[in-house]
């Protein structure tokens, strides 16, 4: 009886390990696909006036790409951001970035402080992407 329990436990453990390995490979593949999708938008963002100043790839169970881009506020007036959003309709990545830019400007304007250069956009591309928009000097 104990031998059968040990065998059943071992078989269940082996199956779990195999599934975890499969999940890890699927997560890794999905992470790389997501990174490739985002790589296509960087030339468009640069054409709008953003300069890529930092590029970093993390290879792990869930790979990620971190990119920092900087621009000038005068290149991203509310009208210009709206135009970019209209031109980017259907491109989830671009819409996500510029909706975040628009929201950041709106919230920052409510503080009553003047804009200080540069405009900084930090992207952390992974299975759940993060977009961070900073006005002024970056935090270290």
Short mmCIF file of N, CA and C in Angstrom, two decimals:
data_model
loop_
_atom_site.label_atom_id
_atom_site.label_comp_id
_atom_site.label_asym_id
_atom_site.label_seq_id
_atom_site.Cartn_x
_atom_site.Cartn_y
_atom_site.Cartn_z
N UNK A 1 0.83 -1.20 0.00
CA UNK A 1 0.00 0.00 0.00
C UNK A 1 0.87 1.26 0.00
N UNK A 2 1.87 1.31 0.85
CA UNK A 2 2.76 2.46 0.92
C UNK A 2 3.51 2.63 -0.40
N UNK A 3 3.91 1.51 -1.00
CA UNK A 3 4.61 1.59 -2.29
C UNK A 3 3.70 2.19 -3.37
N UNK A 4 2.43 1.81 -3.34
CA UNK A 4 1.49 2.37 -4.33
C UNK A 4 1.30 3.88 -4.10
N UNK A 5 1.22 4.31 -2.85
CA UNK A 5 1.09 5.73 -2.53
C UNK A 5 2.33 6.50 -2.99
N UNK A 6 3.51 5.92 -2.73
CA UNK A 6 4.74 6.56 -3.17
C UNK A 6 4.78 6.70 -4.67
N UNK A 7 4.37 5.62 -5.36
CA UNK A 7 4.36 5.64 -6.83
C UNK A 7 3.38 6.69 -7.35
N UNK A 8 2.18 6.73 -6.77
CA UNK A 8 1.17 7.71 -7.18
C UNK A 8 1.67 9.14 -6.92
N UNK A 9 2.30 9.33 -5.76
CA UNK A 9 2.84 10.65 -5.43
C UNK A 9 3.94 11.03 -6.41
N UNK A 10 4.81 10.09 -6.73
CA UNK A 10 5.91 10.35 -7.67
C UNK A 10 5.36 10.70 -9.06
N UNK A 11 4.36 9.95 -9.52
CA UNK A 11 3.75 10.22 -10.83
C UNK A 11 3.11 11.61 -10.84
N UNK A 12 2.40 11.95 -9.77
CA UNK A 12 1.77 13.28 -9.68
C UNK A 12 2.84 14.37 -9.66
N UNK A 13 3.91 14.14 -8.91
CA UNK A 13 5.00 15.12 -8.86
C UNK A 13 5.64 15.30 -10.23
N UNK A 14 5.88 14.20 -10.93
CA UNK A 14 6.47 14.27 -12.27
C UNK A 14 5.58 15.06 -13.22
N UNK A 15 4.26 14.82 -13.12
CA UNK A 15 3.32 15.54 -13.99
C UNK A 15 3.33 17.03 -13.69
N UNK A 16 3.40 17.38 -12.41
CA UNK A 16 3.43 18.81 -12.02
C UNK A 16 4.71 19.46 -12.54
N UNK A 17 5.83 18.77 -12.38
CA UNK A 17 7.10 19.32 -12.87
C UNK A 17 7.05 19.52 -14.38
N UNK A 18 6.48 18.54 -15.10
CA UNK A 18 6.37 18.66 -16.56
C UNK A 18 5.47 19.83 -16.95
N UNK A 19 4.33 19.98 -16.25
CA UNK A 19 3.44 21.10 -16.54
C UNK A 19 4.10 22.44 -16.24
N UNK A 20 4.83 22.52 -15.14
CA UNK A 20 5.53 23.76 -14.79
C UNK A 20 6.55 24.11 -15.86
N UNK A 21 7.28 23.10 -16.34
CA UNK A 21 8.26 23.34 -17.40
C UNK A 21 7.58 23.83 -18.66
N UNK A 22 6.45 23.21 -18.99
CA UNK A 22 5.69 23.60 -20.18
C UNK A 22 5.17 25.03 -20.02
N UNK A 23 4.64 25.34 -18.83
CA UNK A 23 4.15 26.69 -18.57
C UNK A 23 5.28 27.69 -18.70
N UNK A 24 6.45 27.34 -18.16
CA UNK A 24 7.60 28.23 -18.24
C UNK A 24 8.00 28.51 -19.68
N UNK A 25 8.02 27.49 -20.50
CA UNK A 25 8.37 27.68 -21.92
C UNK A 25 7.31 28.52 -22.63
N UNK A 26 6.03 28.27 -22.32
CA UNK A 26 4.95 29.06 -22.93
C UNK A 26 5.04 30.52 -22.51
N UNK A 27 5.31 30.76 -21.23
CA UNK A 27 5.44 32.14 -20.74
C UNK A 27 6.62 32.83 -21.41
N UNK A 28 7.72 32.11 -21.54
CA UNK A 28 8.90 32.67 -22.17
C UNK A 28 8.61 33.02 -23.63
N UNK A 29 7.96 32.10 -24.35
CA UNK A 29 7.63 32.33 -25.76
C UNK A 29 6.68 33.52 -25.90
N UNK A 30 5.66 33.59 -25.05
CA UNK A 30 4.71 34.71 -25.09
C UNK A 30 5.43 36.02 -24.78
N UNK A 31 6.35 35.99 -23.83
CA UNK A 31 7.12 37.20 -23.50
C UNK A 31 7.90 37.70 -24.69
N UNK A 32 8.56 36.79 -25.41
CA UNK A 32 9.34 37.20 -26.58
C UNK A 32 8.43 37.71 -27.71
N UNK A 33 7.26 37.09 -27.88
CA UNK A 33 6.32 37.58 -28.89
C UNK A 33 5.87 39.00 -28.56
N UNK A 34 5.58 39.24 -27.30
CA UNK A 34 5.15 40.57 -26.87
C UNK A 34 6.25 41.60 -27.10
N UNK A 35 7.49 41.24 -26.78
CA UNK A 35 8.61 42.14 -27.01
C UNK A 35 8.75 42.47 -28.49
N UNK A 36 8.61 41.46 -29.35
CA UNK A 36 8.70 41.70 -30.79
C UNK A 36 7.61 42.65 -31.28
N UNK A 37 6.39 42.51 -30.74
CA UNK A 37 5.31 43.42 -31.10
C UNK A 37 5.67 44.86 -30.74
N UNK A 38 6.22 45.06 -29.55
CA UNK A 38 6.56 46.40 -29.09
C UNK A 38 7.75 46.97 -29.86
N UNK A 39 8.68 46.12 -30.28
CA UNK A 39 9.84 46.62 -31.03
C UNK A 39 9.40 47.34 -32.30
N UNK A 40 8.27 46.95 -32.86
CA UNK A 40 7.79 47.59 -34.09
C UNK A 40 7.31 49.02 -33.89
N UNK A 41 6.94 49.40 -32.66
CA UNK A 41 6.42 50.76 -32.47
C UNK A 41 7.51 51.78 -32.17
N UNK A 42 8.70 51.33 -31.77
CA UNK A 42 9.74 52.28 -31.41
C UNK A 42 10.13 53.22 -32.55
N UNK A 43 10.25 52.76 -33.79
CA UNK A 43 10.55 53.71 -34.87
C UNK A 43 9.46 54.77 -35.02
N UNK A 44 8.20 54.41 -34.84
CA UNK A 44 7.12 55.40 -34.92
C UNK A 44 7.23 56.41 -33.79
N UNK A 45 7.54 55.93 -32.59
CA UNK A 45 7.67 56.84 -31.45
C UNK A 45 8.84 57.80 -31.68
N UNK A 46 9.92 57.28 -32.26
CA UNK A 46 11.07 58.14 -32.56
C UNK A 46 10.70 59.17 -33.63
N UNK A 47 9.88 58.79 -34.59
CA UNK A 47 9.46 59.73 -35.63
C UNK A 47 8.62 60.87 -35.03
N UNK A 48 7.95 60.63 -33.92
CA UNK A 48 7.16 61.67 -33.26
C UNK A 48 8.02 62.58 -32.39
N UNK A 49 9.31 62.27 -32.24
CA UNK A 49 10.20 63.15 -31.50
C UNK A 49 10.73 62.59 -30.20
N UNK A 50 10.54 61.32 -29.97
CA UNK A 50 11.08 60.71 -28.76
C UNK A 50 12.42 60.06 -29.08
N UNK A 51 13.39 60.28 -28.22
CA UNK A 51 14.73 59.70 -28.41
C UNK A 51 14.89 58.53 -27.45
N UNK A 52 15.34 57.39 -27.96
CA UNK A 52 15.60 56.24 -27.11
C UNK A 52 16.94 56.45 -26.42
N UNK A 53 16.92 56.49 -25.09
CA UNK A 53 18.15 56.74 -24.35
C UNK A 53 18.60 55.55 -23.51
N UNK A 54 17.74 54.55 -23.41
CA UNK A 54 18.10 53.37 -22.64
C UNK A 54 17.33 52.18 -23.18
N UNK A 55 18.01 51.04 -23.31
CA UNK A 55 17.41 49.83 -23.86
C UNK A 55 18.01 48.65 -23.09
N UNK A 56 17.15 47.83 -22.49
CA UNK A 56 17.64 46.74 -21.66
C UNK A 56 16.76 45.51 -21.82
N UNK A 57 17.37 44.36 -22.03
CA UNK A 57 16.67 43.09 -22.15
C UNK A 57 16.98 42.24 -20.93
N UNK A 58 15.95 41.69 -20.32
CA UNK A 58 16.13 40.75 -19.22
C UNK A 58 15.66 39.38 -19.70
N UNK A 59 16.54 38.41 -19.62
CA UNK A 59 16.19 37.05 -20.02
C UNK A 59 15.93 36.26 -18.75
N UNK A 60 14.70 35.75 -18.63
CA UNK A 60 14.29 35.01 -17.44
C UNK A 60 13.12 34.12 -17.82
N UNK A 61 12.51 33.50 -16.82
CA UNK A 61 11.32 32.69 -17.07
C UNK A 61 10.29 33.52 -17.80
N UNK A 62 10.16 34.78 -17.41
CA UNK A 62 9.31 35.74 -18.10
C UNK A 62 10.20 36.89 -18.57
N UNK A 63 10.67 36.84 -19.82
CA UNK A 63 11.60 37.88 -20.30
C UNK A 63 10.94 39.25 -20.33
N UNK A 64 11.76 40.28 -20.23
CA UNK A 64 11.21 41.64 -20.30
C UNK A 64 12.19 42.56 -21.03
N UNK A 65 11.65 43.62 -21.54
CA UNK A 65 12.42 44.64 -22.24
C UNK A 65 12.10 45.97 -21.57
N UNK A 66 13.13 46.71 -21.19
CA UNK A 66 12.92 48.03 -20.59
C UNK A 66 13.52 49.07 -21.52
N UNK A 67 12.73 50.09 -21.82
CA UNK A 67 13.15 51.14 -22.73
C UNK A 67 12.80 52.48 -22.10
N UNK A 68 13.73 53.42 -22.20
CA UNK A 68 13.45 54.79 -21.76
C UNK A 68 13.60 55.68 -22.97
N UNK A 69 12.58 56.52 -23.18
CA UNK A 69 12.60 57.47 -24.29
C UNK A 69 12.35 58.86 -23.71
N UNK A 70 12.98 59.84 -24.34
CA UNK A 70 12.82 61.22 -23.86
C UNK A 70 12.43 62.13 -25.01
N UNK A 71 11.67 63.15 -24.66
CA UNK A 71 11.24 64.11 -25.65
C UNK A 71 11.05 65.48 -25.01
N UNK A 72 10.64 66.42 -25.85
CA UNK A 72 10.39 67.79 -25.39
C UNK A 72 8.89 68.01 -25.30
N UNK A 73 8.48 68.71 -24.28
CA UNK A 73 7.05 68.94 -24.08
C UNK A 73 6.41 69.65 -25.27
N UNK A 74 7.14 70.59 -25.88
CA UNK A 74 6.55 71.34 -26.99
C UNK A 74 6.25 70.44 -28.19
N UNK A 75 6.84 69.25 -28.25
CA UNK A 75 6.55 68.30 -29.32
C UNK A 75 5.31 67.46 -29.03
N UNK A 76 4.76 67.59 -27.81
CA UNK A 76 3.62 66.77 -27.41
C UNK A 76 2.52 67.63 -26.78
N UNK A 77 2.09 68.61 -27.55
CA UNK A 77 0.97 69.45 -27.13
C UNK A 77 -0.28 68.57 -27.06
N UNK A 78 -1.32 69.02 -26.36
CA UNK A 78 -2.56 68.22 -26.32
C UNK A 78 -3.10 67.89 -27.71
N UNK A 79 -2.99 68.86 -28.63
CA UNK A 79 -3.47 68.62 -30.00
C UNK A 79 -2.63 67.54 -30.69
N UNK A 80 -1.32 67.58 -30.48
CA UNK A 80 -0.43 66.61 -31.10
C UNK A 80 -0.68 65.21 -30.54
N UNK A 81 -0.87 65.12 -29.23
CA UNK A 81 -1.14 63.82 -28.61
C UNK A 81 -2.46 63.26 -29.14
N UNK A 82 -3.48 64.10 -29.28
CA UNK A 82 -4.76 63.65 -29.84
C UNK A 82 -4.57 63.15 -31.28
N UNK A 83 -3.77 63.86 -32.06
CA UNK A 83 -3.49 63.46 -33.44
C UNK A 83 -2.80 62.08 -33.46
N UNK A 84 -1.83 61.90 -32.59
CA UNK A 84 -1.12 60.62 -32.51
C UNK A 84 -2.09 59.51 -32.14
N UNK A 85 -2.98 59.77 -31.19
CA UNK A 85 -3.96 58.77 -30.79
C UNK A 85 -4.88 58.39 -31.95
N UNK A 86 -5.30 59.38 -32.73
CA UNK A 86 -6.15 59.09 -33.90
C UNK A 86 -5.40 58.27 -34.94
N UNK A 87 -4.15 58.65 -35.19
CA UNK A 87 -3.33 57.93 -36.17
C UNK A 87 -3.01 56.50 -35.71
N UNK A 88 -3.04 56.28 -34.41
CA UNK A 88 -2.63 54.99 -33.85
C UNK A 88 -3.81 54.08 -33.53
N UNK A 89 -4.99 54.50 -33.89
CA UNK A 89 -6.17 53.70 -33.60
C UNK A 89 -5.95 52.26 -34.10
N UNK A 90 -6.22 51.30 -33.24
CA UNK A 90 -6.03 49.90 -33.60
C UNK A 90 -4.67 49.35 -33.19
N UNK A 91 -3.73 50.23 -32.83
CA UNK A 91 -2.42 49.79 -32.37
C UNK A 91 -2.40 49.93 -30.84
N UNK A 92 -2.69 48.84 -30.17
CA UNK A 92 -2.85 48.86 -28.72
C UNK A 92 -1.65 49.43 -27.99
N UNK A 93 -0.45 49.07 -28.42
CA UNK A 93 0.76 49.55 -27.75
C UNK A 93 0.87 51.07 -27.84
N UNK A 94 0.73 51.61 -29.05
CA UNK A 94 0.84 53.07 -29.22
C UNK A 94 -0.26 53.80 -28.46
N UNK A 95 -1.47 53.29 -28.55
CA UNK A 95 -2.58 53.93 -27.84
C UNK A 95 -2.33 53.89 -26.33
N UNK A 96 -1.82 52.79 -25.82
CA UNK A 96 -1.52 52.70 -24.39
C UNK A 96 -0.50 53.75 -23.97
N UNK A 97 0.56 53.89 -24.76
CA UNK A 97 1.61 54.86 -24.42
C UNK A 97 1.05 56.28 -24.43
N UNK A 98 0.39 56.65 -25.52
CA UNK A 98 -0.03 58.05 -25.64
C UNK A 98 -1.27 58.38 -24.82
N UNK A 99 -2.06 57.40 -24.45
CA UNK A 99 -3.14 57.64 -23.49
C UNK A 99 -2.52 57.93 -22.12
N UNK A 100 -1.45 57.22 -21.79
CA UNK A 100 -0.76 57.46 -20.52
C UNK A 100 -0.09 58.83 -20.52
N UNK A 101 0.49 59.22 -21.66
CA UNK A 101 1.09 60.56 -21.79
C UNK A 101 -0.01 61.61 -21.56
N UNK A 102 -1.12 61.45 -22.25
CA UNK A 102 -2.23 62.40 -22.13
C UNK A 102 -2.71 62.50 -20.68
N UNK A 103 -2.90 61.36 -20.02
CA UNK A 103 -3.37 61.35 -18.64
C UNK A 103 -2.36 62.00 -17.70
N UNK A 104 -1.08 61.74 -17.93
CA UNK A 104 -0.03 62.33 -17.09
C UNK A 104 -0.04 63.84 -17.22
N UNK A 105 -0.11 64.34 -18.45
CA UNK A 105 -0.17 65.79 -18.65
C UNK A 105 -1.40 66.39 -17.97
N UNK A 106 -2.54 65.74 -18.09
CA UNK A 106 -3.77 66.25 -17.48
C UNK A 106 -3.63 66.33 -15.96
N UNK A 107 -3.14 65.26 -15.36
CA UNK A 107 -2.97 65.26 -13.90
C UNK A 107 -1.91 66.27 -13.46
N UNK A 108 -0.81 66.34 -14.20
CA UNK A 108 0.26 67.26 -13.83
C UNK A 108 -0.21 68.71 -13.93
N UNK A 109 -1.00 69.01 -14.95
CA UNK A 109 -1.51 70.37 -15.13
C UNK A 109 -2.33 70.81 -13.91
N UNK A 110 -3.04 69.85 -13.31
CA UNK A 110 -3.87 70.18 -12.14
C UNK A 110 -3.03 70.54 -10.91
N UNK A 111 -1.73 70.27 -10.93
CA UNK A 111 -0.87 70.65 -9.79
C UNK A 111 -0.52 72.12 -9.83
N UNK A 112 -0.69 72.75 -10.99
CA UNK A 112 -0.35 74.16 -11.12
C UNK A 112 1.13 74.44 -11.33
N UNK A 113 1.93 73.41 -11.45
CA UNK A 113 3.38 73.59 -11.65
C UNK A 113 3.69 73.69 -13.14
N UNK A 114 4.74 74.46 -13.47
CA UNK A 114 5.14 74.54 -14.87
C UNK A 114 5.82 73.23 -15.30
N UNK A 115 5.72 72.93 -16.58
CA UNK A 115 6.38 71.74 -17.11
C UNK A 115 7.89 71.93 -17.04
N UNK A 116 8.58 70.89 -16.64
CA UNK A 116 10.04 70.94 -16.68
C UNK A 116 10.52 69.78 -17.55
N UNK A 117 11.46 70.11 -18.42
CA UNK A 117 11.97 69.11 -19.34
C UNK A 117 12.88 68.14 -18.63
N UNK A 118 13.00 66.95 -19.15
CA UNK A 118 12.37 66.42 -20.36
C UNK A 118 11.09 65.65 -20.03
N UNK A 119 10.40 65.25 -21.08
CA UNK A 119 9.32 64.28 -20.99
C UNK A 119 10.01 62.92 -21.06
N UNK A 120 9.76 62.07 -20.09
CA UNK A 120 10.40 60.75 -20.04
C UNK A 120 9.32 59.68 -20.09
N UNK A 121 9.48 58.75 -20.99
CA UNK A 121 8.57 57.61 -21.09
C UNK A 121 9.39 56.35 -20.85
N UNK A 122 9.02 55.63 -19.80
CA UNK A 122 9.70 54.37 -19.49
C UNK A 122 8.71 53.24 -19.75
N UNK A 123 9.17 52.28 -20.51
CA UNK A 123 8.35 51.12 -20.82
C UNK A 123 9.01 49.88 -20.28
N UNK A 124 8.24 49.06 -19.62
CA UNK A 124 8.72 47.76 -19.16
C UNK A 124 7.80 46.75 -19.83
N UNK A 125 8.32 46.13 -20.87
CA UNK A 125 7.53 45.21 -21.67
C UNK A 125 7.73 43.80 -21.15
N UNK A 126 6.66 43.24 -20.63
CA UNK A 126 6.66 41.86 -20.16
C UNK A 126 5.24 41.37 -20.33
N UNK A 127 4.92 40.22 -19.83
CA UNK A 127 3.58 39.68 -20.05
C UNK A 127 2.52 40.67 -19.60
N UNK A 128 2.78 41.42 -18.54
CA UNK A 128 1.90 42.54 -18.18
C UNK A 128 2.73 43.82 -18.29
N UNK A 129 2.63 44.51 -19.44
CA UNK A 129 3.47 45.70 -19.66
C UNK A 129 3.19 46.81 -18.65
N UNK A 130 4.21 47.61 -18.38
CA UNK A 130 4.10 48.79 -17.53
C UNK A 130 4.54 50.00 -18.34
N UNK A 131 3.81 51.09 -18.20
CA UNK A 131 4.17 52.34 -18.87
C UNK A 131 4.26 53.40 -17.79
N UNK A 132 5.38 54.09 -17.75
CA UNK A 132 5.57 55.14 -16.75
C UNK A 132 5.97 56.41 -17.49
N UNK A 133 5.24 57.48 -17.27
CA UNK A 133 5.54 58.76 -17.89
C UNK A 133 5.97 59.72 -16.79
N UNK A 134 7.13 60.37 -16.98
CA UNK A 134 7.67 61.29 -16.00
C UNK A 134 7.86 62.65 -16.64
N UNK A 135 7.52 63.68 -15.91
CA UNK A 135 7.76 65.05 -16.36
C UNK A 135 8.89 65.58 -15.50
N UNK A 136 9.99 65.98 -16.13
CA UNK A 136 11.14 66.48 -15.40
C UNK A 136 12.19 65.40 -15.24
N UNK A 137 13.12 65.62 -14.35
CA UNK A 137 14.24 64.71 -14.17
C UNK A 137 13.78 63.36 -13.64
N UNK A 138 14.44 62.32 -14.11
CA UNK A 138 14.07 60.96 -13.71
C UNK A 138 14.55 60.66 -12.30
N UNK A 139 13.81 59.77 -11.64
CA UNK A 139 14.25 59.27 -10.36
C UNK A 139 15.34 58.26 -10.61
N UNK A 140 16.30 58.19 -9.72
CA UNK A 140 17.37 57.21 -9.90
C UNK A 140 17.11 55.99 -9.08
#
